[in-house]
Coordinates of C-alpha atoms in Angstrom, one line a residue:
Chain A
X2 CA 0.1 -0.2 0.3
X3 CA 1.5 3.2 -1.3
X4 CA 0.0 5.4 1.3
X5 CA 1.5 3.6 4.2
X6 CA 5.0 5.7 4.2
X7 CA 3.0 8.9 4.1
X8 CA 0.7 8.1 6.8
X9 CA 3.7 7.0 8.7
X10 CA 5.9 9.9 7.9
X11 CA 2.7 12.2 9.0
X12 CA 2.3 10.2 12.3
X13 CA 6.3 10.7 12.9
X14 CA 6.6 14.2 11.9
X15 CA 4.0 15.4 14.6
X16 CA 5.3 16.7 17.8
X17 CA 8.5 18.8 18.3
X18 CA 9.7 17.7 14.7
X19 CA 6.6 19.3 13.3
X20 CA 7.2 22.5 15.5
X21 CA 10.8 22.5 14.5
X22 CA 9.9 22.6 10.8
X23 CA 7.2 25.3 11.5
X24 CA 9.8 27.8 13.2
X25 CA 12.3 27.2 10.6
X26 CA 9.5 27.8 8.0
X27 CA 8.8 31.2 9.4
X28 CA 12.4 32.2 9.6
X29 CA 12.8 31.4 6.0
X30 CA 10.1 33.5 4.5
X31 CA 11.1 36.6 6.5
X32 CA 14.8 36.0 5.5
X33 CA 15.1 35.4 2.0
X34 CA 18.2 34.6 0.2
X35 CA 20.3 33.9 3.1
X36 CA 17.8 31.6 4.6
X37 CA 17.6 29.7 1.3
X38 CA 21.4 28.9 1.1
X39 CA 21.5 28.1 5.0
X40 CA 18.4 25.7 4.0
X41 CA 20.3 23.8 1.9
X42 CA 23.1 23.7 4.2
X43 CA 20.7 22.3 6.8
X44 CA 19.7 19.5 4.2
X45 CA 21.7 17.3 6.5
X46 CA 18.8 17.8 8.7
X47 CA 16.1 15.4 7.0
X48 CA 13.0 16.5 9.0
X49 CA 13.0 20.0 7.3
X50 CA 13.1 18.6 3.7
X51 CA 10.3 16.4 4.1
X52 CA 7.8 19.2 5.0
X53 CA 9.0 21.8 2.7
X54 CA 9.4 19.9 -0.2
X55 CA 6.6 17.4 -0.9
X56 CA 7.7 15.8 -4.1
X57 CA 11.1 14.8 -2.1
X58 CA 8.9 13.3 0.4
X59 CA 8.7 9.5 -0.6
X60 CA 12.7 9.7 -1.0
X61 CA 13.3 11.4 2.3
X62 CA 10.6 9.3 4.2
X63 CA 12.3 6.1 2.9
X64 CA 15.6 7.3 4.6
X65 CA 13.9 8.6 7.4
X66 CA 11.9 5.3 7.9
X67 CA 15.0 3.3 7.4
X68 CA 17.0 5.5 9.9
X69 CA 14.2 5.2 12.4
X70 CA 13.4 1.5 12.2
X71 CA 17.0 1.2 13.0
X72 CA 16.2 2.7 16.3
X73 CA 13.0 1.0 17.0
X74 CA 15.1 -2.2 16.8
X75 CA 15.9 -3.1 20.3
X76 CA 18.8 -5.3 20.0
X77 CA 22.3 -4.6 20.5
X78 CA 24.4 -7.2 18.1
X79 CA 25.7 -10.0 20.2
X80 CA 29.6 -10.5 20.2
X81 CA 29.5 -13.7 18.4
X82 CA 28.4 -11.9 14.6
X83 CA 31.4 -10.0 13.9
X84 CA 30.3 -9.2 10.5
X85 CA 27.9 -6.1 11.2
X86 CA 27.2 -4.3 8.0
X87 CA 25.7 -1.0 9.0
X88 CA 25.5 -0.5 5.2
X89 CA 21.8 1.0 5.0
X90 CA 22.4 3.6 7.7
X91 CA 25.9 4.3 6.1
X92 CA 24.3 4.5 2.7
X93 CA 21.7 7.2 4.2
X94 CA 24.3 9.3 5.5
X95 CA 26.5 9.2 2.6
X96 CA 23.7 10.1 0.4
X97 CA 23.0 13.2 2.5
X98 CA 26.5 13.9 2.6
X99 CA 26.7 14.4 -1.3
X100 CA 24.1 17.5 -0.9
X101 CA 26.1 20.2 0.8
X102 CA 28.6 19.8 -2.3
X103 CA 26.1 20.7 -4.6
X104 CA 24.7 23.7 -2.5
X105 CA 27.5 25.8 -3.5
X106 CA 26.7 25.2 -7.5
X107 CA 23.2 26.0 -6.7
X108 CA 23.8 29.6 -5.3
X109 CA 23.4 31.4 -8.4
X110 CA 19.7 30.5 -8.3
X111 CA 19.4 32.1 -4.8
X112 CA 19.2 35.4 -6.2
X113 CA 15.8 35.2 -7.7
X114 CA 13.0 36.8 -5.9
X115 CA 10.4 33.9 -6.1
X116 CA 11.7 31.6 -3.2
X117 CA 9.4 28.3 -3.9
X118 CA 10.3 28.6 -7.6
X119 CA 14.0 28.6 -6.6
X120 CA 13.4 26.0 -4.0
X121 CA 11.9 23.6 -6.2
X122 CA 14.4 24.0 -9.2
X123 CA 17.3 23.5 -6.7
X124 CA 15.4 20.7 -5.0
X125 CA 15.0 19.1 -8.7
X126 CA 18.9 19.5 -9.3
X127 CA 19.4 18.0 -5.7
X128 CA 17.0 15.1 -6.2
X129 CA 18.8 14.5 -9.7
X130 CA 22.1 14.6 -8.0
X131 CA 21.3 12.5 -5.2
X132 CA 19.9 9.9 -7.8
X133 CA 23.2 9.8 -9.7
X134 CA 25.2 9.7 -6.7
X135 CA 23.2 6.8 -5.4
X136 CA 23.5 4.9 -8.7
X137 CA 27.3 5.7 -8.8
X138 CA 27.9 4.5 -5.4
X139 CA 25.6 1.4 -6.2
X140 CA 27.5 0.6 -9.4
X141 CA 30.8 0.4 -7.7
X142 CA 29.4 -2.3 -5.3
X143 CA 28.7 -4.6 -8.3
X144 CA 31.6 -7.3 -8.3
X145 CA 32.3 -9.6 -10.8
X146 CA 31.7 -13.1 -9.9
X147 CA 35.1 -14.5 -10.9
X148 CA 36.9 -17.1 -8.8
X149 CA 40.3 -16.2 -8.1
X150 CA 42.5 -19.0 -7.0
X151 CA 44.1 -17.0 -4.1
X152 CA 40.7 -16.4 -2.7
X153 CA 39.7 -20.2 -2.7
X154 CA 41.4 -21.2 0.7
X155 CA 39.5 -18.2 2.6
X156 CA 36.5 -18.8 0.8
X157 CA 36.2 -22.6 1.4
X158 CA 37.5 -22.1 5.2
X159 CA 34.3 -19.7 5.4
X160 CA 32.0 -22.3 3.5
X161 CA 32.9 -25.0 5.8
X162 CA 32.7 -22.8 9.1
X163 CA 36.4 -23.6 10.1
X164 CA 36.2 -22.2 13.8
X165 CA 33.0 -24.5 14.3
X166 CA 34.9 -27.6 12.4
X167 CA 37.8 -27.0 14.5
X168 CA 35.7 -26.8 17.9
X169 CA 33.9 -30.2 16.9
X170 CA 37.2 -31.8 16.2
X171 CA 38.6 -30.7 19.6
X172 CA 35.5 -32.4 21.5
X173 CA 36.3 -35.3 19.4
X174 CA 40.0 -35.5 20.5
X175 CA 38.9 -34.8 23.9
X176 CA 36.6 -38.1 23.6
X177 CA 39.5 -39.8 22.3
X178 CA 42.0 -39.0 25.0
X179 CA 39.2 -39.7 27.6
X180 CA 38.7 -43.2 26.4
X181 CA 40.7 -45.9 28.1
X182 CA 43.6 -48.0 26.6
X183 CA 46.8 -46.7 25.2
X184 CA 47.0 -43.5 23.1
X185 CA 47.6 -44.2 19.4
X186 CA 48.9 -41.2 17.8
X187 CA 48.2 -42.6 14.2
X188 CA 44.5 -43.5 14.9
X189 CA 44.2 -40.2 16.8
X190 CA 45.5 -38.0 13.4
X191 CA 43.1 -40.2 11.2
X192 CA 40.1 -39.6 13.7
X193 CA 40.5 -35.9 13.8
X194 CA 41.2 -35.5 10.3
X195 CA 38.0 -37.7 9.2
X196 CA 35.9 -35.9 11.5
X197 CA 37.2 -32.7 10.4
X198 CA 36.4 -33.3 6.7
X199 CA 32.9 -34.9 7.5
X200 CA 32.1 -31.7 9.6
X201 CA 33.1 -29.5 6.7
X202 CA 31.3 -31.6 4.2
X203 CA 28.2 -31.2 6.6
X204 CA 28.7 -27.4 7.3
X205 CA 29.0 -26.5 3.5
X206 CA 25.6 -28.5 2.6
X207 CA 23.9 -26.4 5.7
X208 CA 25.0 -23.0 3.9
X209 CA 24.1 -24.5 0.1
X210 CA 20.4 -24.9 1.5
X211 CA 20.1 -21.9 3.6
X212 CA 21.2 -19.1 1.0
X213 CA 18.1 -16.9 1.1
X214 CA 17.5 -17.3 4.9
X215 CA 21.2 -16.3 5.6
X216 CA 20.9 -13.1 3.5
X217 CA 18.4 -12.2 5.8
X218 CA 20.2 -12.4 9.0
X219 CA 22.5 -10.4 10.4
X220 CA 24.8 -13.1 11.7
X221 CA 25.1 -15.0 8.5
X222 CA 24.6 -12.4 5.8
X223 CA 28.5 -12.5 4.7
X224 CA 28.7 -16.0 3.9
X225 CA 30.3 -17.0 0.6
X226 CA 27.2 -18.3 -1.1
X227 CA 25.3 -15.5 -0.1
X228 CA 27.9 -13.1 -1.2
X229 CA 28.2 -15.1 -4.6
X230 CA 31.7 -15.6 -4.1
X231 CA 31.3 -19.2 -5.0
X232 CA 28.5 -21.1 -6.9
X233 CA 26.2 -23.7 -5.6
X234 CA 27.7 -26.2 -7.8
X235 CA 31.3 -25.5 -6.2
X236 CA 29.9 -25.7 -2.9
X237 CA 28.2 -29.1 -3.5
X238 CA 31.2 -30.4 -5.1
X239 CA 33.4 -29.1 -2.3
X240 CA 31.2 -30.9 0.0
X241 CA 31.4 -34.0 -1.6
X242 CA 35.2 -34.0 -1.9
X243 CA 35.3 -33.6 1.8
X244 CA 32.6 -36.0 2.9
X245 CA 33.9 -39.1 0.7
X246 CA 37.6 -39.1 1.8
X247 CA 36.4 -38.0 5.4
X248 CA 33.9 -41.1 5.7
X249 CA 36.4 -43.5 4.0
X250 CA 39.1 -42.6 6.5
X251 CA 36.9 -43.0 9.3
X252 CA 35.5 -46.5 8.1
X253 CA 38.7 -48.0 6.7
X254 CA 41.4 -46.1 8.7
X255 CA 39.8 -46.2 12.0
X256 CA 36.9 -48.6 12.3
X257 CA 33.4 -49.1 10.8
X258 CA 31.5 -47.7 14.0
X259 CA 33.3 -44.5 13.8
X260 CA 32.4 -44.2 10.1
X261 CA 28.7 -45.2 10.7
X262 CA 28.7 -42.5 13.1
X263 CA 30.4 -39.9 10.8
X264 CA 27.9 -40.9 8.1
X265 CA 24.6 -40.7 10.5
X266 CA 25.9 -37.3 11.9
X267 CA 26.2 -35.7 8.4
X268 CA 22.9 -37.0 7.5
X269 CA 21.4 -35.9 10.7
X270 CA 22.7 -32.3 10.4
X271 CA 21.9 -31.7 6.6
X272 CA 18.9 -33.8 6.0
X273 CA 17.3 -33.3 9.5
X274 CA 18.5 -30.2 11.6
X275 CA 18.8 -27.9 8.8
X276 CA 15.1 -28.4 7.2
X277 CA 13.5 -28.7 10.9
X278 CA 14.8 -25.3 11.8
X279 CA 12.0 -24.0 9.7
X280 CA 9.3 -26.6 10.5
X281 CA 9.6 -27.3 14.1
X282 CA 11.1 -26.7 17.6
X283 CA 12.5 -30.2 17.6
X284 CA 15.3 -28.9 15.9
X285 CA 17.2 -27.8 18.7
X286 CA 17.2 -31.2 20.3
X287 CA 18.2 -32.8 17.0
X288 CA 21.1 -30.2 17.1
X289 CA 22.0 -31.0 20.3
X290 CA 22.5 -34.8 19.3
X291 CA 24.5 -33.5 16.1
X292 CA 26.8 -31.8 18.6
X293 CA 26.8 -34.9 20.9
X294 CA 28.1 -37.3 18.5
X295 CA 31.6 -36.1 17.6
X296 CA 33.2 -37.0 21.2
X297 CA 31.2 -40.4 20.9
X298 CA 33.2 -40.8 17.7
X299 CA 36.8 -40.2 19.4
X300 CA 35.6 -42.6 21.9
X301 CA 34.7 -45.1 19.6
X302 CA 37.7 -44.6 17.6
X303 CA 39.8 -45.4 20.4
X304 CA 38.0 -48.4 22.0
X305 CA 35.9 -49.6 18.8
X306 CA 32.9 -49.9 21.0
X307 CA 30.0 -47.7 22.1
X308 CA 30.2 -48.1 26.0
X309 CA 28.7 -46.0 28.8
X310 CA 31.8 -43.7 29.0
X311 CA 31.1 -42.9 25.1
X312 CA 27.4 -42.2 26.1
X313 CA 28.5 -40.0 29.0
X314 CA 30.6 -38.0 27.2
X315 CA 27.7 -37.3 24.6
X316 CA 25.5 -36.8 27.3
X317 CA 27.7 -34.0 28.7
X318 CA 28.0 -32.3 25.1
X319 CA 24.0 -32.9 24.5
X320 CA 23.2 -31.0 27.8
X321 CA 25.8 -28.2 27.3
X322 CA 24.0 -27.4 23.7
X323 CA 20.9 -26.3 25.7
X324 CA 22.3 -23.2 27.7
X325 CA 24.5 -22.3 24.7
X326 CA 22.1 -22.4 21.9
X327 CA 19.0 -21.0 24.0
X328 CA 20.9 -18.1 25.5
X329 CA 22.1 -17.1 21.9
X330 CA 18.9 -17.5 20.2
X331 CA 17.3 -15.1 22.8
X332 CA 18.8 -12.2 21.4
X333 CA 18.1 -13.2 17.7
X334 CA 14.2 -13.5 18.0
X335 CA 13.6 -10.6 15.6
X336 CA 15.5 -12.2 12.8
X337 CA 14.3 -15.8 13.5
X338 CA 10.5 -14.4 13.4
X339 CA 11.3 -12.6 10.3
X340 CA 13.1 -15.3 8.5
X341 CA 10.5 -18.1 9.5
X342 CA 12.7 -20.0 11.9
X343 CA 10.9 -21.9 14.7
X344 CA 13.1 -21.8 17.7
X345 CA 11.9 -22.2 21.3
X346 CA 13.0 -18.6 22.0
X347 CA 10.2 -17.1 19.7
X348 CA 7.5 -19.6 20.1
X349 CA 8.0 -20.9 23.6
X350 CA 10.2 -18.6 25.8
X351 CA 9.2 -20.2 28.8
X352 CA 10.2 -23.6 27.7
X353 CA 13.4 -22.2 26.2
X354 CA 14.6 -21.1 29.5
X355 CA 13.3 -23.6 31.6
X356 CA 15.2 -26.4 29.2
X357 CA 18.5 -24.1 29.5
X358 CA 18.3 -24.4 33.1
X359 CA 17.2 -27.9 33.4
X360 CA 20.4 -28.7 31.6
X361 CA 22.7 -27.0 33.4
X362 CA 21.7 -28.8 36.3
X363 CA 21.8 -32.1 34.3
X364 CA 25.9 -31.2 33.8
X365 CA 26.3 -31.6 37.3
X366 CA 24.5 -34.8 37.5
X367 CA 26.5 -36.1 34.7
X368 CA 29.5 -34.7 36.0
X369 CA 28.9 -36.7 39.2
X370 CA 28.2 -39.8 37.2
X371 CA 31.8 -39.8 35.6
X372 CA 33.6 -41.7 38.2
X373 CA 30.9 -44.1 38.7
X374 CA 31.3 -44.9 35.3
X375 CA 35.1 -45.0 35.6
X376 CA 35.7 -42.2 33.1
X377 CA 37.1 -40.0 35.6
X378 CA 38.2 -39.8 39.3
X379 CA 36.2 -38.5 42.3
X380 CA 38.2 -35.5 42.0
X381 CA 36.4 -34.3 39.0
X382 CA 32.8 -33.7 40.3
X383 CA 34.4 -31.9 43.2
X384 CA 36.6 -29.7 40.9
X385 CA 34.0 -29.1 38.4
X386 CA 31.6 -28.2 40.7
X387 CA 32.2 -24.6 41.0
X388 CA 32.0 -24.0 37.2
X389 CA 29.0 -26.3 37.2
X390 CA 27.4 -24.3 40.0
X391 CA 28.1 -21.1 38.1
X392 CA 26.6 -21.8 34.7
X393 CA 23.6 -23.2 36.5
X394 CA 23.4 -20.1 38.8
X395 CA 23.4 -18.1 35.2
X396 CA 20.8 -20.4 34.1
X397 CA 18.9 -19.8 37.0
X398 CA 19.2 -16.0 36.7
X399 CA 18.2 -16.4 32.8
X400 CA 15.0 -18.4 33.9
X401 CA 13.9 -15.9 36.2
X402 CA 15.0 -12.3 34.6
X403 CA 14.4 -13.5 31.2
X404 CA 16.3 -10.6 29.7
X405 CA 19.3 -10.0 26.9
X406 CA 21.7 -9.3 29.7
X407 CA 21.0 -12.6 31.6
X408 CA 21.0 -14.7 28.1
X409 CA 24.3 -13.0 27.1
X410 CA 26.0 -13.9 30.4
X411 CA 24.7 -17.4 30.1
X412 CA 26.0 -17.5 26.5
X413 CA 29.5 -16.2 27.1
X414 CA 29.8 -18.5 30.0
X415 CA 28.9 -21.6 28.0
X416 CA 31.8 -20.5 25.7
X417 CA 34.5 -21.0 28.3
X418 CA 32.6 -23.4 30.2
X419 CA 32.9 -26.3 27.9
X420 CA 37.0 -26.3 27.1
X421 CA 37.4 -25.8 30.9
X422 CA 35.1 -28.9 31.6
X423 CA 36.6 -30.9 29.1
X424 CA 40.0 -30.1 30.4
X425 CA 39.3 -30.9 33.9
X426 CA 38.0 -34.0 32.9
X427 CA 41.3 -35.1 31.1
X428 CA 43.1 -34.3 34.1
X429 CA 41.1 -36.3 36.0
X430 CA 40.8 -39.2 33.7
X431 CA 40.6 -42.7 35.4
X432 CA 44.1 -44.1 35.0
X433 CA 44.0 -48.1 34.9
X434 CA 45.7 -49.3 38.2
X435 CA 46.9 -45.9 39.7
X436 CA 46.7 -45.2 43.4
X437 CA 44.3 -42.1 44.4
X438 CA 47.3 -39.4 44.1
X439 CA 44.1 -37.2 42.6
X440 CA 42.3 -37.6 45.6
X441 CA 40.1 -40.9 44.8
X442 CA 37.4 -41.9 47.3
X443 CA 38.5 -44.2 49.8
X444 CA 37.2 -47.6 49.2
Chain B
X18 CA 19.3 -37.2 -24.0
X19 CA 15.6 -36.3 -25.1
X20 CA 14.3 -38.2 -22.1
X21 CA 16.4 -36.2 -20.0
X22 CA 15.3 -32.9 -21.8
X23 CA 12.0 -33.8 -21.3
X24 CA 12.3 -34.7 -17.6
X25 CA 14.0 -31.5 -16.8
X26 CA 11.2 -29.6 -18.9
X27 CA 8.9 -31.2 -16.6
X28 CA 10.7 -29.9 -13.7
X29 CA 10.6 -26.4 -14.8
X30 CA 6.9 -26.8 -15.9
X31 CA 6.1 -27.9 -12.4
X32 CA 8.1 -25.3 -10.8
X33 CA 6.3 -22.6 -12.6
X34 CA 3.1 -24.1 -12.0
X35 CA 4.0 -23.8 -8.3
X36 CA 5.3 -20.7 -8.3
X37 CA 2.5 -19.1 -10.1
X38 CA 0.0 -20.4 -7.5
X39 CA 2.2 -18.7 -5.0
X40 CA 2.5 -15.5 -7.1
X41 CA -1.3 -15.1 -7.4
X42 CA -1.7 -15.0 -3.7
X43 CA 0.8 -12.4 -3.2
X44 CA -0.5 -10.2 -5.7
X45 CA -3.9 -10.4 -4.3
X46 CA -2.1 -9.4 -0.8
X47 CA 0.4 -6.7 -1.6
X48 CA 0.1 -5.6 -5.1
X49 CA 1.7 -1.9 -4.8
X50 CA 4.3 -3.0 -2.4
X51 CA 5.4 -6.0 -4.5
X52 CA 5.4 -3.7 -7.5
X53 CA 7.6 -1.6 -5.9
X54 CA 9.7 -3.8 -4.4
X55 CA 10.3 -5.7 -7.7
X56 CA 10.7 -2.5 -9.9
X57 CA 13.1 -1.2 -7.0
X58 CA 15.4 -3.8 -8.4
X59 CA 15.4 -2.9 -12.1
X60 CA 19.2 -1.9 -11.6
X61 CA 20.5 0.4 -14.5
X62 CA 24.0 -1.2 -13.8
X63 CA 25.7 -2.6 -16.9
X64 CA 28.8 -4.8 -16.8
X65 CA 32.0 -3.9 -18.8
X66 CA 31.9 -5.3 -22.0
X67 CA 34.9 -7.4 -21.8
X68 CA 33.6 -9.3 -19.0
X69 CA 32.3 -12.7 -19.5
X70 CA 31.2 -13.6 -16.2
X71 CA 28.0 -12.6 -14.2
X72 CA 28.0 -9.7 -11.9
X73 CA 26.7 -9.6 -8.3
X74 CA 25.3 -6.6 -6.9
X75 CA 24.8 -5.1 -3.1
X76 CA 22.0 -6.3 -1.1
X77 CA 18.5 -5.1 -2.2
X78 CA 17.4 -2.9 0.7
X79 CA 13.8 -4.8 0.8
X80 CA 14.8 -8.3 0.1
X81 CA 18.5 -8.5 1.5
X82 CA 18.9 -10.6 -1.5
X83 CA 22.1 -9.8 -3.7
X84 CA 21.1 -9.6 -7.3
X85 CA 22.8 -11.0 -9.9
X86 CA 23.3 -9.8 -13.6
X87 CA 23.8 -12.8 -15.9
X88 CA 26.0 -12.6 -18.6
X89 CA 25.0 -14.0 -21.9
X90 CA 27.7 -15.8 -23.9
X91 CA 27.9 -15.5 -27.8
X92 CA 27.6 -19.4 -28.2
X93 CA 25.1 -19.9 -25.5
X94 CA 23.9 -23.6 -25.6
X95 CA 20.0 -24.4 -25.3
X96 CA 21.2 -25.8 -21.9
X97 CA 23.1 -22.8 -20.6
X98 CA 19.9 -20.7 -21.8
X99 CA 17.7 -22.9 -20.0
X100 CA 19.8 -22.6 -16.9
X101 CA 20.3 -19.0 -17.0
X102 CA 16.2 -18.5 -17.2
X103 CA 15.8 -20.6 -14.4
X104 CA 18.1 -18.8 -12.1
X105 CA 16.8 -15.4 -13.5
X106 CA 13.1 -16.6 -12.5
X107 CA 14.5 -18.1 -9.2
X108 CA 15.9 -14.4 -8.5
X109 CA 12.8 -12.6 -9.2
X110 CA 10.8 -15.2 -7.3
X111 CA 12.9 -14.9 -4.2
X112 CA 13.2 -11.2 -4.5
X113 CA 9.4 -10.9 -4.3
X114 CA 9.1 -13.2 -1.6
X115 CA 11.5 -11.6 0.6
X116 CA 10.9 -8.1 0.1
X117 CA 7.4 -8.8 0.6
X118 CA 8.1 -10.6 3.9
X119 CA 10.5 -7.8 5.1
X120 CA 8.2 -5.2 4.3
X121 CA 5.0 -7.0 5.8
X122 CA 7.2 -7.5 8.8
X123 CA 8.3 -3.8 9.5
X124 CA 4.9 -2.5 8.7
X125 CA 3.0 -4.9 11.2
X126 CA 5.8 -4.1 13.5
X127 CA 5.1 -0.5 13.5
X128 CA 1.4 -1.3 13.7
X129 CA 2.3 -3.3 16.9
X130 CA 4.4 -0.7 18.6
X131 CA 1.7 1.8 17.8
X132 CA -1.3 -0.2 19.2
X133 CA 0.8 -1.1 22.4
X134 CA 1.7 2.3 22.9
X135 CA -1.8 3.4 22.4
X136 CA -2.9 0.7 24.9
X137 CA -0.4 1.7 27.6
X138 CA -1.2 5.6 27.1
X139 CA 2.2 6.5 26.7
X140 CA 2.7 8.9 23.7
X141 CA 4.9 8.0 20.6
X142 CA 7.8 10.0 22.0
X143 CA 9.7 10.2 25.4
X144 CA 10.3 13.5 27.1
X145 CA 13.6 13.8 25.3
X146 CA 11.9 13.7 21.8
X147 CA 13.1 10.5 21.1
X148 CA 10.8 7.5 19.6
X149 CA 9.5 5.3 22.2
X150 CA 10.6 1.8 21.9
X151 CA 9.1 -1.4 23.4
X152 CA 11.6 -3.6 24.8
X153 CA 12.5 -6.9 23.8
X154 CA 10.2 -8.7 26.1
X155 CA 7.0 -6.9 24.7
X156 CA 8.4 -7.3 21.3
X157 CA 8.3 -11.1 22.0
X158 CA 4.7 -11.3 21.7
X159 CA 4.4 -9.8 18.2
X160 CA 7.4 -12.0 16.7
X161 CA 5.6 -15.1 18.1
X162 CA 2.5 -13.8 16.5
X163 CA 4.2 -13.2 13.1
X164 CA 5.9 -16.3 13.0
X165 CA 2.9 -18.5 13.7
X166 CA 0.9 -16.2 11.1
X167 CA 3.5 -16.9 8.4
X168 CA 4.1 -20.6 9.0
X169 CA 2.0 -22.0 5.9
X170 CA 3.7 -19.2 3.7
X171 CA 7.0 -20.4 4.9
X172 CA 6.4 -23.9 4.3
X173 CA 5.4 -23.4 0.9
X174 CA 8.3 -21.2 0.2
X175 CA 10.9 -24.0 1.8
X176 CA 9.4 -26.4 -0.6
X177 CA 9.7 -24.6 -3.6
X178 CA 13.0 -22.9 -2.7
X179 CA 14.4 -26.5 -2.0
X180 CA 13.2 -27.7 -5.4
X181 CA 14.5 -24.4 -7.2
X182 CA 18.1 -24.7 -5.6
X183 CA 18.4 -28.6 -6.6
X184 CA 17.1 -28.0 -9.9
X185 CA 19.9 -24.9 -10.5
X186 CA 22.4 -27.0 -9.1
X187 CA 21.5 -29.8 -11.1
X188 CA 21.5 -28.0 -14.3
X189 CA 24.9 -26.3 -13.2
X190 CA 26.3 -29.8 -13.3
X191 CA 25.0 -30.7 -16.6
X192 CA 26.3 -27.3 -18.0
X193 CA 29.6 -28.0 -16.8
X194 CA 29.8 -31.5 -18.2
X195 CA 28.6 -30.3 -21.5
X196 CA 31.6 -27.9 -21.4
X197 CA 33.9 -30.4 -20.7
X198 CA 32.7 -32.6 -23.2
X199 CA 32.8 -30.0 -25.7
X200 CA 36.5 -29.3 -24.6
X201 CA 37.5 -32.7 -24.9
X202 CA 36.0 -33.1 -28.3
X203 CA 37.5 -30.3 -29.9
X204 CA 41.1 -31.1 -28.6
X205 CA 41.2 -34.4 -31.0
X206 CA 39.8 -32.5 -33.8
X207 CA 42.9 -29.5 -33.2
X208 CA 45.3 -32.4 -33.2
X209 CA 44.0 -33.9 -36.2
X210 CA 44.0 -30.9 -38.3

């Protein structure tokens, strides 16, 4: 409906702004040429032009609307989205900046006695100049879709979400290291490489599926497929070239069980989690399983079997995902709602916080189960209690306060909590036949 | 080969049919806004003449999608032409959907804020003259309502998008194979002459 920007602008321009405009109008009429040039110098103040020059209204109202809608959005950007582009507000400012340079050329016109005619003519020049400036600026932003060989490593790193892949590989390594038995370096390296390749493949396919959705979210709008740095065909080929050797390495270089878990995880992430994100909130639970499988893979790579220790480790990672993701999603509700993502934080906010708290407490329980299952010594639940209690406390605060501040605190805590927990587990690993110099409970 | 061509033709027809159903609905809902949003992307950009690649532009202000200017090579094969047309059509379809989606979102958000502020009795502006904003928790009701209202729309879009994405990638693969085949065929000819 074309009327909406106008009704909006009239609503917006009531009150003090309208008063400001009226005041400026009065002064302009009283002191002619001087005021006209001053008016053009005041062009940076968008409010004046909207009231004064009706045919520029739509253009400036769009800028106004854009500028204001930026302010209406309540969110400060979370720290995990480093790719913020304040492009639209920057563009608006740049376009307005173009105008003062033109006021000098429009000065000769100010000598005419008929103020309105002057202003209309100058305004049309201004509008044309602004349009040209906009066009030139826009044209410079067009990029040739040509793939350069030097850019390829960086592009593929971003496509495969290399940082997330590194995190996944480190959880796999933790699983491998925590498993009983002698530490086999060659097996360890093959497992890490295989898991890394499988993760790259899964992440690439995920990005391949989500191009238009990623474009519309601040966190993800700088991904390679969104920016056209790589074609979908190349992304799929890369994913295949990672998945096949990765799974082969796991199946034949390590053991078939690990290979099967790798394939299953790729399938779960690309074919279940990714589409499910837009269908049901169950996606969070599926995603938590996806995060839990890598350490299980590390364990099965070392021992060849899926025993209780593997499931415990998987359980710890599974429970960790909830405070991590639910806290993160709390700040992204607007983007999720607009983009059509079904997340608990949007549809079931109370459940979202409840689940996060529940799983923080579950971490305490799982840490206590570790020595029972002979994964670690009894020192582990004791020395991990402070950090587990702290994250549970933040989970509780998030549950009660339900605000951005508590969600961010919980999210950032989860980022250091997991590596620290895994490190503590490793230091307290139950070694076979060792007496309790790490404070084992007396039998 | 002919069977493949028929098969891919069927895919395209099916996509067009499913697309046109959605377009009819969109047209009824937001006619003017859709025209505005779609026409705003009639970019006057022209790539340099010597370039033989596609060009990609900045994100559209309504849809946040980056428009692509497709290069038409002189000796474009029918398969390449079909791929280009499919990509062009998908681009326009995506542009319409997301521009409409974002515009609707912003509009309904403004209306929600306005009605909430009216209900609260507070004015549109605070004492300092700044625009009153609702906090995130108040906005949460709107986000939930908007998401559930648009759920079916998103389901249809998701299904169509997945189909189109696969089709485009499949055709890209075919085009790549065709080019490779042509190159291999040319080499022995050159060697024999």
